[in-house]
mmCIF file of C-alpha atoms in Angstrom:
data_model
loop_
_atom_site.group_PDB
_atom_site.id
_atom_site.type_symbol
_atom_site.label_atom_id
_atom_site.label_comp_id
_atom_site.label_asym_id
_atom_site.label_seq_id
_atom_site.Cartn_x
_atom_site.Cartn_y
_atom_site.Cartn_z
ATOM 1 C CA MET B 1 -19.568 10.431 -120.333
ATOM 2 C CA THR B 2 -17.553 8.801 -117.580
ATOM 3 C CA ASN B 3 -19.002 7.852 -114.215
ATOM 4 C CA ASN B 4 -16.352 8.553 -111.580
ATOM 5 C CA ALA B 5 -18.555 7.604 -108.610
ATOM 6 C CA PRO B 6 -17.021 4.936 -106.387
ATOM 7 C CA HIS B 7 -18.623 1.523 -106.623
ATOM 8 C CA ALA B 8 -19.659 -0.056 -103.360
ATOM 9 C CA ALA B 9 -18.631 -3.648 -102.891
ATOM 10 C CA PRO B 10 -21.425 -6.003 -101.867
ATOM 11 C CA THR B 11 -21.438 -6.549 -98.112
ATOM 12 C CA THR B 12 -23.568 -9.702 -98.142
ATOM 13 C CA ALA B 13 -22.447 -13.042 -99.483
ATOM 14 C CA PRO B 14 -24.628 -14.411 -102.305
ATOM 15 C CA SER B 15 -25.516 -17.497 -100.236
ATOM 16 C CA ALA B 16 -26.904 -15.249 -97.477
ATOM 17 C CA ILE B 17 -29.009 -13.374 -100.009
ATOM 18 C CA ALA B 18 -30.470 -16.652 -101.238
ATOM 19 C CA ARG B 19 -31.477 -17.620 -97.688
ATOM 20 C CA ALA B 20 -32.940 -14.260 -96.707
ATOM 21 C CA PRO B 21 -36.374 -14.733 -98.347
ATOM 22 C CA GLU B 22 -36.839 -18.134 -96.698
ATOM 23 C CA GLU B 23 -35.745 -16.808 -93.310
ATOM 24 C CA SER B 24 -37.914 -13.725 -93.737
ATOM 25 C CA ALA B 25 -40.887 -15.866 -94.765
ATOM 26 C CA ALA B 26 -40.451 -18.104 -91.721
ATOM 27 C CA ALA B 27 -40.115 -15.069 -89.417
ATOM 28 C CA GLY B 28 -43.159 -13.526 -91.085
ATOM 29 C CA ALA B 29 -45.198 -16.680 -90.518
ATOM 30 C CA ARG B 30 -44.231 -16.707 -86.822
ATOM 31 C CA THR B 31 -45.044 -12.993 -86.500
ATOM 32 C CA ARG B 32 -48.403 -13.440 -88.249
ATOM 33 C CA ALA B 33 -49.303 -16.330 -85.909
ATOM 34 C CA VAL B 34 -48.559 -14.232 -82.790
ATOM 35 C CA VAL B 35 -50.459 -11.211 -84.147
ATOM 36 C CA GLU B 36 -53.460 -13.333 -85.112
ATOM 37 C CA GLU B 37 -53.456 -14.911 -81.645
ATOM 38 C CA TYR B 38 -53.342 -11.417 -80.105
ATOM 39 C CA LEU B 39 -56.289 -10.317 -82.262
ATOM 40 C CA ARG B 40 -58.222 -13.491 -81.376
ATOM 41 C CA ARG B 41 -57.758 -12.797 -77.658
ATOM 42 C CA VAL B 42 -58.737 -9.130 -77.977
ATOM 43 C CA ALA B 43 -61.914 -10.099 -79.879
ATOM 44 C CA ASP B 44 -62.860 -12.850 -77.403
ATOM 45 C CA PRO B 45 -65.242 -11.407 -74.781
ATOM 46 C CA ALA B 46 -64.234 -14.198 -72.386
ATOM 47 C CA ALA B 47 -60.517 -13.292 -72.578
ATOM 48 C CA GLY B 48 -59.386 -11.246 -69.616
ATOM 49 C CA PRO B 49 -56.606 -8.655 -69.458
ATOM 50 C CA GLU B 50 -54.079 -11.241 -68.239
ATOM 51 C CA GLU B 51 -54.816 -13.552 -71.166
ATOM 52 C CA ILE B 52 -54.427 -10.704 -73.674
ATOM 53 C CA ALA B 53 -51.217 -9.491 -72.021
ATOM 54 C CA ALA B 54 -49.738 -13.009 -72.049
ATOM 55 C CA VAL B 55 -48.740 -12.552 -75.717
ATOM 56 C CA TYR B 56 -46.440 -9.660 -74.691
ATOM 57 C CA ALA B 57 -42.869 -9.929 -73.419
ATOM 58 C CA GLU B 58 -42.133 -9.016 -69.799
ATOM 59 C CA ARG B 59 -40.587 -5.745 -71.091
ATOM 60 C CA VAL B 60 -42.476 -4.020 -73.881
ATOM 61 C CA ASP B 61 -41.983 -0.798 -75.811
ATOM 62 C CA TRP B 62 -45.613 0.425 -75.816
ATOM 63 C CA GLN B 63 -45.847 3.897 -77.287
ATOM 64 C CA ILE B 64 -48.850 6.117 -77.737
ATOM 65 C CA ALA B 65 -49.093 9.863 -77.435
ATOM 66 C CA PRO B 66 -50.194 10.375 -73.805
ATOM 67 C CA ASN B 67 -53.403 12.286 -73.295
ATOM 68 C CA PRO B 68 -54.305 13.456 -69.766
ATOM 69 C CA ALA B 69 -58.019 13.522 -70.661
ATOM 70 C CA VAL B 70 -57.997 9.791 -71.474
ATOM 71 C CA PRO B 71 -57.136 7.580 -68.494
ATOM 72 C CA TRP B 72 -56.030 4.538 -70.513
ATOM 73 C CA ILE B 73 -53.922 6.337 -73.132
ATOM 74 C CA ARG B 74 -50.269 6.492 -72.099
ATOM 75 C CA PRO B 75 -47.001 4.661 -72.749
ATOM 76 C CA ARG B 76 -46.438 1.302 -71.034
ATOM 77 C CA ALA B 77 -43.257 -0.644 -70.291
ATOM 78 C CA THR B 78 -44.111 -4.066 -68.853
ATOM 79 C CA ARG B 79 -46.537 -6.946 -69.320
ATOM 80 C CA ALA B 80 -48.184 -5.845 -66.043
ATOM 81 C CA ASP B 81 -48.670 -2.383 -67.594
ATOM 82 C CA VAL B 82 -50.379 -4.046 -70.569
ATOM 83 C CA VAL B 83 -52.757 -5.773 -68.143
ATOM 84 C CA GLY B 84 -53.385 -2.330 -66.641
ATOM 85 C CA HIS B 85 -54.255 -0.916 -70.064
ATOM 86 C CA TRP B 86 -56.981 -3.502 -70.630
ATOM 87 C CA VAL B 87 -58.300 -3.113 -67.052
ATOM 88 C CA GLU B 88 -58.468 0.687 -67.404
ATOM 89 C CA LEU B 89 -60.042 0.491 -70.851
ATOM 90 C CA ALA B 90 -62.772 -1.800 -69.451
ATOM 91 C CA GLU B 91 -63.321 0.492 -66.443
ATOM 92 C CA HIS B 92 -63.738 3.612 -68.576
ATOM 93 C CA THR B 93 -65.673 2.313 -71.578
ATOM 94 C CA VAL B 94 -69.045 0.629 -71.997
ATOM 95 C CA ALA B 95 -68.803 -3.115 -72.610
ATOM 96 C CA ASP B 96 -70.291 -4.298 -75.915
ATOM 97 C CA GLU B 97 -70.217 -0.754 -77.362
ATOM 98 C CA GLY B 98 -66.680 -0.791 -78.653
ATOM 99 C CA GLY B 99 -64.416 -2.628 -81.004
ATOM 100 C CA ALA B 100 -62.171 -2.381 -83.988
ATOM 101 C CA ARG B 101 -62.241 -3.256 -87.641
ATOM 102 C CA ILE B 102 -58.971 -4.323 -89.226
ATOM 103 C CA ASP B 103 -58.634 -3.097 -92.808
ATOM 104 C CA ALA B 104 -55.112 -4.365 -93.498
ATOM 105 C CA LEU B 105 -52.447 -6.512 -91.875
ATOM 106 C CA VAL B 106 -48.975 -6.357 -93.407
ATOM 107 C CA VAL B 107 -46.221 -8.613 -92.091
ATOM 108 C CA GLU B 108 -42.537 -8.421 -92.991
ATOM 109 C CA GLY B 109 -40.230 -10.578 -90.891
ATOM 110 C CA ALA B 110 -40.662 -9.657 -87.220
ATOM 111 C CA GLU B 111 -42.725 -6.540 -88.028
ATOM 112 C CA ALA B 112 -46.500 -6.271 -88.446
ATOM 113 C CA VAL B 113 -48.590 -3.208 -89.231
ATOM 114 C CA LEU B 114 -52.345 -3.188 -88.824
ATOM 115 C CA THR B 115 -54.612 -0.414 -90.004
ATOM 116 C CA GLY B 116 -58.277 0.023 -89.335
ATOM 117 C CA HIS B 117 -60.889 1.876 -87.336
ATOM 118 C CA LEU B 118 -61.790 1.658 -83.656
ATOM 119 C CA HIS B 119 -64.823 2.864 -81.753
ATOM 120 C CA GLY B 120 -66.257 2.913 -78.269
ATOM 121 C CA THR B 121 -68.376 4.699 -75.704
ATOM 122 C CA VAL B 122 -66.925 6.400 -72.631
ATOM 123 C CA ARG B 123 -68.733 5.247 -69.492
ATOM 124 C CA ALA B 124 -68.531 8.561 -67.555
ATOM 125 C CA THR B 125 -69.877 10.769 -70.354
ATOM 126 C CA GLY B 126 -71.887 8.403 -72.530
ATOM 127 C CA LYS B 127 -70.118 9.912 -75.538
ATOM 128 C CA ARG B 128 -68.989 7.798 -78.466
ATOM 129 C CA PHE B 129 -65.645 8.013 -80.210
ATOM 130 C CA ARG B 130 -64.370 6.771 -83.553
ATOM 131 C CA SER B 131 -60.809 6.822 -84.791
ATOM 132 C CA PRO B 132 -58.734 5.439 -87.605
ATOM 133 C CA PHE B 133 -55.597 3.745 -86.320
ATOM 134 C CA ALA B 134 -52.305 2.226 -87.350
ATOM 135 C CA LEU B 135 -50.651 -0.272 -85.020
ATOM 136 C CA ARG B 136 -47.053 -1.414 -85.403
ATOM 137 C CA LEU B 137 -46.159 -4.609 -83.580
ATOM 138 C CA THR B 138 -42.754 -6.284 -83.368
ATOM 139 C CA VAL B 139 -42.544 -9.948 -82.392
ATOM 140 C CA ARG B 140 -39.442 -11.570 -80.932
ATOM 141 C CA ASP B 141 -39.223 -15.110 -79.559
ATOM 142 C CA GLY B 142 -42.988 -15.559 -79.937
ATOM 143 C CA GLU B 143 -43.909 -12.460 -77.913
ATOM 144 C CA ILE B 144 -44.849 -8.895 -78.765
ATOM 145 C CA VAL B 145 -41.973 -6.598 -77.773
ATOM 146 C CA ARG B 146 -43.119 -3.388 -79.496
ATOM 147 C CA HIS B 147 -46.632 -1.886 -79.609
ATOM 148 C CA HIS B 148 -46.773 1.559 -81.214
ATOM 149 C CA ILE B 149 -50.246 2.860 -81.953
ATOM 150 C CA TYR B 150 -51.242 5.961 -83.863
ATOM 151 C CA GLU B 151 -54.846 7.096 -83.445
ATOM 152 C CA ASP B 152 -57.009 10.202 -83.206
ATOM 153 C CA GLY B 153 -56.356 11.006 -79.550
ATOM 154 C CA LEU B 154 -58.299 14.275 -79.806
ATOM 155 C CA ALA B 155 -61.501 12.473 -80.798
ATOM 156 C CA ILE B 156 -61.097 10.063 -77.903
ATOM 157 C CA ALA B 157 -60.295 12.908 -75.483
ATOM 158 C CA ALA B 158 -63.407 14.801 -76.635
ATOM 159 C CA ALA B 159 -65.503 11.743 -75.755
ATOM 160 C CA CYS B 160 -63.907 11.664 -72.278
ATOM 161 C CA THR B 161 -64.572 15.351 -71.614
ATOM 162 C CA PRO B 162 -67.892 16.191 -69.936
ATOM 163 C CA ASP B 163 -70.054 18.867 -71.524
ATOM 164 C CA GLY B 164 -69.737 22.293 -69.975
ATOM 165 C CA PRO B 165 -67.466 25.288 -70.187
ATOM 166 C CA ALA B 166 -64.079 24.687 -71.735
ATOM 167 C CA ALA B 167 -61.160 24.460 -69.349
ATOM 168 C CA GLY B 168 -60.169 27.965 -68.335
ATOM 169 C CA ALA B 169 -63.386 29.563 -69.620
ATOM 170 C CA GLN B 170 -65.112 32.135 -67.443
ATOM 171 C CA PRO B 171 -68.820 31.671 -66.690
ATOM 172 C CA THR B 172 -71.130 34.197 -68.348
ATOM 173 C CA PRO B 173 -72.999 36.516 -65.920
#
């Protein structure tokens, strides 16, 4: 049997291939250091929103599915917006009744993915929420430039919604 498929010529020089693991390892070490510093600041009760946001670039690609029922859940674009996230989160949740557990941290070059579970209590309703999450961070020049989080927005929205008739429901006579 003859294989008539065209053969692709290598596009990378062998010397570049030999360097890639070292470069990737060095980039991974820098990324891991920034991510661990971010996590340290988030976990430190004395760290304020400005200190947490200082690990982000001036322009950031912060993506999360917006949810109108949750005041702090929406996309962000600047370091100042990141400060706003942490301010709003503190305003709307009960201090010392929230947090996150990291189950895995995977780093490859400039990319990091964290998975785990988060929890908290909404101040206005007293309701608790729990959610698994995955967070993708990209680090460039020692700063976080991408923050994409995937979480159970419905569970968090349910905790933000006061008890009572559902939106649009008619009261019973």
